[in-house]
C-alpha cells in the first residue's frame, strides 16, 4: 500500500511542477511603447471606399472590353483565313474531281480501244483478267509493257499483250497537263478484263 501512496505523491508533485512551469513561461508581458504614426490617411467616409471600388471596376471593365475587341478582331481574321483555306480546299477538290472524271473517261476509252484490237482465244472464260504495267511517254507512246498478274491462261495473256502492243499509242493523254499525266498515266497498271 505504501508503494501506491508513494506513486500517487510523486505523480501529484510532477503535475504541480508542470502546471507551475506552464504558468511562469506562458505569461505575456505587456509593454507600453510610444510610437509616432506618420503618413496615414484614415477613411472615415464609406463613400470614398465605394468610389475607389467603382473606379477599379470601371478600369477592369475597360480592359476586358479592350481585350474582347482584340479577341473579336483576331477571331474575325481567323475566320477570314479559314474561309480562304476552305475556298482553296474546295477549289482543289473540284480540280481533283474533274481530273478523276477525265482520268476515268480516258481509262474507259483506252480499255475499249484495246478490247477492239483483242482477238478472243477459244480458252477465254467470263471473268478472266490480267494486269499489265504500262510505261508511257508524254506523247502517249507505250514504251514498255510488263505483265504484273497473269490470268492463268497463257493464250488469254498472250492475246491481251498482243492487243496492247498493237495499240502502240494512247492519243487521249496528249491534252492532259503535265502534273495529271505524271500522276496517273506515265506509269500505271491496266487491268484487262474484256466483257
PDB file of C-alpha atoms in Angstrom:
ATOM      1  CA  UNK A   1       0.000   0.000   0.000  1.00  0.00           C
ATOM      2  CA  UNK A   2       2.913   2.201   0.725  1.00  0.00           C
ATOM      3  CA  UNK A   3       4.084   1.832  -2.860  1.00  0.00           C
ATOM      4  CA  UNK A   4       0.765   3.141  -4.051  1.00  0.00           C
ATOM      5  CA  UNK A   5       0.858   6.184  -1.861  1.00  0.00           C
ATOM      6  CA  UNK A   6       4.417   6.971  -2.879  1.00  0.00           C
ATOM      7  CA  UNK A   7       3.498   6.738  -6.558  1.00  0.00           C
ATOM      8  CA  UNK A   8       0.461   8.948  -6.017  1.00  0.00           C
ATOM      9  CA  UNK A   9       2.560  11.541  -4.165  1.00  0.00           C
ATOM     10  CA  UNK A  10       5.210  11.690  -6.926  1.00  0.00           C
ATOM     11  CA  UNK A  11       2.501  11.942  -9.582  1.00  0.00           C
ATOM     12  CA  UNK A  12       0.906  14.917  -7.826  1.00  0.00           C
ATOM     13  CA  UNK A  13       4.283  16.657  -7.432  1.00  0.00           C
ATOM     14  CA  UNK A  14       5.127  16.137 -11.122  1.00  0.00           C
ATOM     15  CA  UNK A  15       1.765  17.549 -12.212  1.00  0.00           C
ATOM     16  CA  UNK A  16       2.140  20.597  -9.963  1.00  0.00           C
ATOM     17  CA  UNK A  17       5.605  21.272 -11.399  1.00  0.00           C
ATOM     18  CA  UNK A  18       4.275  21.012 -14.952  1.00  0.00           C
ATOM     19  CA  UNK A  19       1.468  23.436 -14.105  1.00  0.00           C
ATOM     20  CA  UNK A  20       3.829  25.952 -12.490  1.00  0.00           C
ATOM     21  CA  UNK A  21       6.291  25.913 -15.379  1.00  0.00           C
ATOM     22  CA  UNK A  22       3.432  26.476 -17.770  1.00  0.00           C
ATOM     23  CA  UNK A  23       2.120  29.416 -15.752  1.00  0.00           C
ATOM     24  CA  UNK A  24       5.567  31.017 -15.398  1.00  0.00           C
ATOM     25  CA  UNK A  25       6.620  30.698 -19.022  1.00  0.00           C
ATOM     26  CA  UNK A  26       3.259  31.255 -20.666  1.00  0.00           C
ATOM     27  CA  UNK A  27       2.534  34.682 -19.260  1.00  0.00           C
ATOM     28  CA  UNK A  28       2.633  37.578 -21.626  1.00  0.00           C
ATOM     29  CA  UNK A  29       4.280  40.747 -20.702  1.00  0.00           C
ATOM     30  CA  UNK A  30       2.631  43.904 -21.910  1.00  0.00           C
ATOM     31  CA  UNK A  31       4.971  46.736 -22.605  1.00  0.00           C
ATOM     32  CA  UNK A  32       3.837  50.175 -23.443  1.00  0.00           C
ATOM     33  CA  UNK A  33       5.603  51.708 -26.376  1.00  0.00           C
ATOM     34  CA  UNK A  34       5.245  55.151 -27.647  1.00  0.00           C
ATOM     35  CA  UNK A  35       5.380  55.374 -31.387  1.00  0.00           C
ATOM     36  CA  UNK A  36       4.577  58.122 -33.760  1.00  0.00           C
ATOM     37  CA  UNK A  37       2.377  57.274 -36.756  1.00  0.00           C
ATOM     38  CA  UNK A  38       3.111  59.253 -39.920  1.00  0.00           C
ATOM     39  CA  UNK A  39       1.617  59.431 -43.433  1.00  0.00           C
ATOM     40  CA  UNK A  40      -1.558  57.564 -42.607  1.00  0.00           C
ATOM     41  CA  UNK A  41      -4.874  58.614 -44.118  1.00  0.00           C
ATOM     42  CA  UNK A  42      -7.872  57.492 -42.162  1.00  0.00           C
ATOM     43  CA  UNK A  43     -11.010  56.975 -44.188  1.00  0.00           C
ATOM     44  CA  UNK A  44     -13.989  57.934 -42.183  1.00  0.00           C
ATOM     45  CA  UNK A  45     -16.366  58.041 -45.079  1.00  0.00           C
ATOM     46  CA  UNK A  46     -17.554  54.854 -46.772  1.00  0.00           C
ATOM     47  CA  UNK A  47     -18.302  56.813 -49.944  1.00  0.00           C
ATOM     48  CA  UNK A  48     -14.611  57.199 -50.647  1.00  0.00           C
ATOM     49  CA  UNK A  49     -14.141  53.440 -50.388  1.00  0.00           C
ATOM     50  CA  UNK A  50     -17.086  52.844 -52.692  1.00  0.00           C
ATOM     51  CA  UNK A  51     -15.705  55.336 -55.222  1.00  0.00           C
ATOM     52  CA  UNK A  52     -12.356  53.587 -55.276  1.00  0.00           C
ATOM     53  CA  UNK A  53     -14.070  50.240 -55.805  1.00  0.00           C
ATOM     54  CA  UNK A  54     -16.153  51.711 -58.648  1.00  0.00           C
ATOM     55  CA  UNK A  55     -13.026  53.139 -60.294  1.00  0.00           C
ATOM     56  CA  UNK A  56     -11.289  49.775 -60.103  1.00  0.00           C
ATOM     57  CA  UNK A  57     -14.316  48.022 -61.584  1.00  0.00           C
ATOM     58  CA  UNK A  58     -14.538  50.564 -64.429  1.00  0.00           C
ATOM     59  CA  UNK A  59     -10.861  50.178 -65.252  1.00  0.00           C
ATOM     60  CA  UNK A  60     -11.222  46.388 -65.231  1.00  0.00           C
ATOM     61  CA  UNK A  61     -14.297  46.602 -67.480  1.00  0.00           C
ATOM     62  CA  UNK A  62     -12.406  48.835 -69.915  1.00  0.00           C
ATOM     63  CA  UNK A  63      -9.507  46.415 -70.054  1.00  0.00           C
ATOM     64  CA  UNK A  64     -11.927  43.490 -70.532  1.00  0.00           C
ATOM     65  CA  UNK A  65     -13.755  45.357 -73.331  1.00  0.00           C
ATOM     66  CA  UNK A  66     -10.455  46.193 -74.979  1.00  0.00           C
ATOM     67  CA  UNK A  67      -9.353  42.560 -74.702  1.00  0.00           C
ATOM     68  CA  UNK A  68     -12.727  41.398 -76.065  1.00  0.00           C
ATOM     69  CA  UNK A  69     -12.467  43.730 -79.053  1.00  0.00           C
ATOM     70  CA  UNK A  70      -8.938  42.470 -79.759  1.00  0.00           C
ATOM     71  CA  UNK A  71     -10.151  38.869 -79.428  1.00  0.00           C
ATOM     72  CA  UNK A  72     -13.063  39.646 -81.757  1.00  0.00           C
ATOM     73  CA  UNK A  73     -10.691  41.108 -84.350  1.00  0.00           C
ATOM     74  CA  UNK A  74      -8.410  38.090 -84.047  1.00  0.00           C
ATOM     75  CA  UNK A  75     -11.407  35.760 -84.375  1.00  0.00           C
ATOM     76  CA  UNK A  76     -12.622  37.597 -87.485  1.00  0.00           C
ATOM     77  CA  UNK A  77      -9.142  37.384 -89.013  1.00  0.00           C
ATOM     78  CA  UNK A  78      -9.012  33.659 -88.249  1.00  0.00           C
ATOM     79  CA  UNK A  79     -12.474  33.187 -89.770  1.00  0.00           C
ATOM     80  CA  UNK A  80     -11.372  35.006 -92.921  1.00  0.00           C
ATOM     81  CA  UNK A  81      -8.239  32.857 -93.113  1.00  0.00           C
ATOM     82  CA  UNK A  82     -10.316  29.719 -92.514  1.00  0.00           C
ATOM     83  CA  UNK A  83     -12.751  30.787 -95.225  1.00  0.00           C
ATOM     84  CA  UNK A  84      -9.912  31.378 -97.676  1.00  0.00           C
ATOM     85  CA  UNK A  85      -8.404  27.991 -96.801  1.00  0.00           C
ATOM     86  CA  UNK A  86     -11.822  26.380 -97.215  1.00  0.00           C
ATOM     87  CA  UNK A  87     -12.293  28.003-100.633  1.00  0.00           C
ATOM     88  CA  UNK A  88      -8.827  26.866-101.729  1.00  0.00           C
ATOM     89  CA  UNK A  89      -9.550  23.361-100.496  1.00  0.00           C
ATOM     90  CA  UNK A  90     -12.905  23.330-102.265  1.00  0.00           C
ATOM     91  CA  UNK A  91     -11.295  24.513-105.493  1.00  0.00           C
ATOM     92  CA  UNK A  92      -8.611  21.832-105.186  1.00  0.00           C
ATOM     93  CA  UNK A  93     -11.255  19.151-104.559  1.00  0.00           C
ATOM     94  CA  UNK A  94     -13.148  20.348-107.623  1.00  0.00           C
ATOM     95  CA  UNK A  95      -9.970  20.064-109.705  1.00  0.00           C
ATOM     96  CA  UNK A  96      -9.313  16.591-108.303  1.00  0.00           C
ATOM     97  CA  UNK A  97     -12.900  15.610-109.043  1.00  0.00           C
ATOM     98  CA  UNK A  98     -12.647  16.997-112.582  1.00  0.00           C
ATOM     99  CA  UNK A  99      -9.328  15.186-113.035  1.00  0.00           C
ATOM    100  CA  UNK A 100     -10.882  11.981-111.711  1.00  0.00           C
ATOM    101  CA  UNK A 101     -13.671  12.283-114.281  1.00  0.00           C
ATOM    102  CA  UNK A 102     -11.170  12.904-117.080  1.00  0.00           C
ATOM    103  CA  UNK A 103      -8.965  10.020-115.929  1.00  0.00           C
ATOM    104  CA  UNK A 104     -11.959   7.715-115.738  1.00  0.00           C
ATOM    105  CA  UNK A 105     -13.068   8.692-119.257  1.00  0.00           C
ATOM    106  CA  UNK A 106      -9.583   8.201-120.693  1.00  0.00           C
ATOM    107  CA  UNK A 107      -9.193   4.839-118.925  1.00  0.00           C
ATOM    108  CA  UNK A 108     -12.554   3.674-120.256  1.00  0.00           C
ATOM    109  CA  UNK A 109     -11.648   4.731-123.829  1.00  0.00           C
ATOM    110  CA  UNK A 110      -8.235   3.025-123.653  1.00  0.00           C
ATOM    111  CA  UNK A 111      -9.728  -0.247-122.416  1.00  0.00           C
ATOM    112  CA  UNK A 112     -12.434  -0.159-125.116  1.00  0.00           C
ATOM    113  CA  UNK A 113      -9.806   0.533-127.817  1.00  0.00           C
ATOM    114  CA  UNK A 114      -7.638  -2.370-126.617  1.00  0.00           C
ATOM    115  CA  UNK A 115     -10.677  -4.673-126.437  1.00  0.00           C
ATOM    116  CA  UNK A 116     -11.436  -3.777-130.070  1.00  0.00           C
ATOM    117  CA  UNK A 117      -7.923  -4.927-131.062  1.00  0.00           C
ATOM    118  CA  UNK A 118      -8.077  -8.067-128.897  1.00  0.00           C
ATOM    119  CA  UNK A 119      -8.594 -11.396-130.597  1.00  0.00           C
ATOM    120  CA  UNK A 120     -10.525 -13.627-128.223  1.00  0.00           C
ATOM    121  CA  UNK A 121      -8.854 -17.019-127.730  1.00  0.00           C
ATOM    122  CA  UNK A 122     -11.017 -20.141-127.529  1.00  0.00           C
ATOM    123  CA  UNK A 123      -9.897 -20.836-123.953  1.00  0.00           C
ATOM    124  CA  UNK A 124     -11.075 -17.433-122.631  1.00  0.00           C
ATOM    125  CA  UNK A 125     -13.783 -17.632-119.970  1.00  0.00           C
ATOM    126  CA  UNK A 126     -16.006 -14.973-118.431  1.00  0.00           C
ATOM    127  CA  UNK A 127     -14.430 -13.072-115.542  1.00  0.00           C
ATOM    128  CA  UNK A 128     -10.822 -13.677-116.590  1.00  0.00           C
ATOM    129  CA  UNK A 129      -8.413 -10.765-116.249  1.00  0.00           C
ATOM    130  CA  UNK A 130      -4.731  -9.924-116.419  1.00  0.00           C
ATOM    131  CA  UNK A 131      -2.851  -6.924-115.023  1.00  0.00           C
ATOM    132  CA  UNK A 132      -0.228  -5.120-117.115  1.00  0.00           C
ATOM    133  CA  UNK A 133       2.178  -2.382-116.060  1.00  0.00           C
ATOM    134  CA  UNK A 134       2.449   0.264-118.810  1.00  0.00           C
ATOM    135  CA  UNK A 135       5.093   2.983-119.177  1.00  0.00           C
ATOM    136  CA  UNK A 136       4.068   5.841-121.474  1.00  0.00           C
ATOM    137  CA  UNK A 137       5.992   8.898-122.685  1.00  0.00           C
ATOM    138  CA  UNK A 138       4.467  12.381-122.843  1.00  0.00           C
ATOM    139  CA  UNK A 139       3.242  11.988-126.429  1.00  0.00           C
ATOM    140  CA  UNK A 140       1.279   8.865-125.391  1.00  0.00           C
ATOM    141  CA  UNK A 141       3.517   6.216-126.969  1.00  0.00           C
ATOM    142  CA  UNK A 142       3.622   2.986-124.964  1.00  0.00           C
ATOM    143  CA  UNK A 143       7.319   2.451-124.241  1.00  0.00           C
ATOM    144  CA  UNK A 144       7.155  -0.639-122.045  1.00  0.00           C
ATOM    145  CA  UNK A 145       4.574  -3.326-121.237  1.00  0.00           C
ATOM    146  CA  UNK A 146       5.093  -5.854-118.443  1.00  0.00           C
ATOM    147  CA  UNK A 147       2.681  -8.459-117.169  1.00  0.00           C
ATOM    148  CA  UNK A 148       2.076  -7.862-113.499  1.00  0.00           C
ATOM    149  CA  UNK A 149      -0.531 -10.559-112.834  1.00  0.00           C
ATOM    150  CA  UNK A 150      -1.414 -13.438-115.089  1.00  0.00           C
ATOM    151  CA  UNK A 151      -4.904 -14.737-115.703  1.00  0.00           C
ATOM    152  CA  UNK A 152      -3.665 -18.312-115.504  1.00  0.00           C
ATOM    153  CA  UNK A 153      -4.359 -18.920-119.203  1.00  0.00           C
ATOM    154  CA  UNK A 154      -1.365 -18.410-121.494  1.00  0.00           C
ATOM    155  CA  UNK A 155      -3.470 -17.885-124.612  1.00  0.00           C
ATOM    156  CA  UNK A 156      -5.551 -15.179-122.889  1.00  0.00           C
ATOM    157  CA  UNK A 157      -2.435 -13.412-121.560  1.00  0.00           C
ATOM    158  CA  UNK A 158      -0.696 -13.554-124.958  1.00  0.00           C
ATOM    159  CA  UNK A 159      -3.779 -12.209-126.782  1.00  0.00           C
ATOM    160  CA  UNK A 160      -4.101  -9.321-124.280  1.00  0.00           C
ATOM    161  CA  UNK A 161      -0.380  -8.485-124.566  1.00  0.00           C
ATOM    162  CA  UNK A 162      -0.598  -8.514-128.384  1.00  0.00           C
ATOM    163  CA  UNK A 163      -3.633  -6.187-128.293  1.00  0.00           C
ATOM    164  CA  UNK A 164      -1.753  -3.698-126.068  1.00  0.00           C
ATOM    165  CA  UNK A 165       1.309  -3.827-128.345  1.00  0.00           C
ATOM    166  CA  UNK A 166      -0.886  -3.243-131.411  1.00  0.00           C
ATOM    167  CA  UNK A 167      -2.450  -0.246-129.700  1.00  0.00           C
ATOM    168  CA  UNK A 168       1.022   1.420-129.515  1.00  0.00           C
ATOM    169  CA  UNK A 169      -0.118   4.932-128.569  1.00  0.00           C
ATOM    170  CA  UNK A 170      -2.670   6.418-126.172  1.00  0.00           C
ATOM    171  CA  UNK A 171      -3.721   9.555-128.018  1.00  0.00           C
ATOM    172  CA  UNK A 172      -6.001  10.815-125.234  1.00  0.00           C
ATOM    173  CA  UNK A 173      -3.146  11.766-122.862  1.00  0.00           C
ATOM    174  CA  UNK A 174      -1.733  14.475-125.136  1.00  0.00           C
ATOM    175  CA  UNK A 175      -4.246  17.056-123.897  1.00  0.00           C
ATOM    176  CA  UNK A 176      -3.585  16.443-120.194  1.00  0.00           C
ATOM    177  CA  UNK A 177      -1.497  18.810-118.121  1.00  0.00           C
ATOM    178  CA  UNK A 178       1.924  17.508-117.068  1.00  0.00           C
ATOM    179  CA  UNK A 179       1.021  17.088-113.412  1.00  0.00           C
ATOM    180  CA  UNK A 180      -2.017  14.908-114.147  1.00  0.00           C
ATOM    181  CA  UNK A 181      -0.087  12.927-116.763  1.00  0.00           C
ATOM    182  CA  UNK A 182       2.810  12.237-114.380  1.00  0.00           C
ATOM    183  CA  UNK A 183       0.483  11.299-111.531  1.00  0.00           C
ATOM    184  CA  UNK A 184      -1.839   8.950-113.422  1.00  0.00           C
ATOM    185  CA  UNK A 185      -0.512   7.923-116.827  1.00  0.00           C
ATOM    186  CA  UNK A 186       3.292   7.981-117.035  1.00  0.00           C
ATOM    187  CA  UNK A 187       3.456   4.584-115.324  1.00  0.00           C
ATOM    188  CA  UNK A 188       0.226   2.800-114.459  1.00  0.00           C
ATOM    189  CA  UNK A 189      -1.371  -0.617-114.118  1.00  0.00           C
ATOM    190  CA  UNK A 190      -4.005  -1.638-116.652  1.00  0.00           C
ATOM    191  CA  UNK A 191      -6.421  -4.409-115.715  1.00  0.00           C
ATOM    192  CA  UNK A 192      -7.539  -6.088-118.906  1.00  0.00           C
ATOM    193  CA  UNK A 193     -10.930  -7.705-118.299  1.00  0.00           C
ATOM    194  CA  UNK A 194     -12.894  -7.931-121.529  1.00  0.00           C
ATOM    195  CA  UNK A 195     -16.658  -8.057-121.330  1.00  0.00           C
TER     196      UNK A 195
END
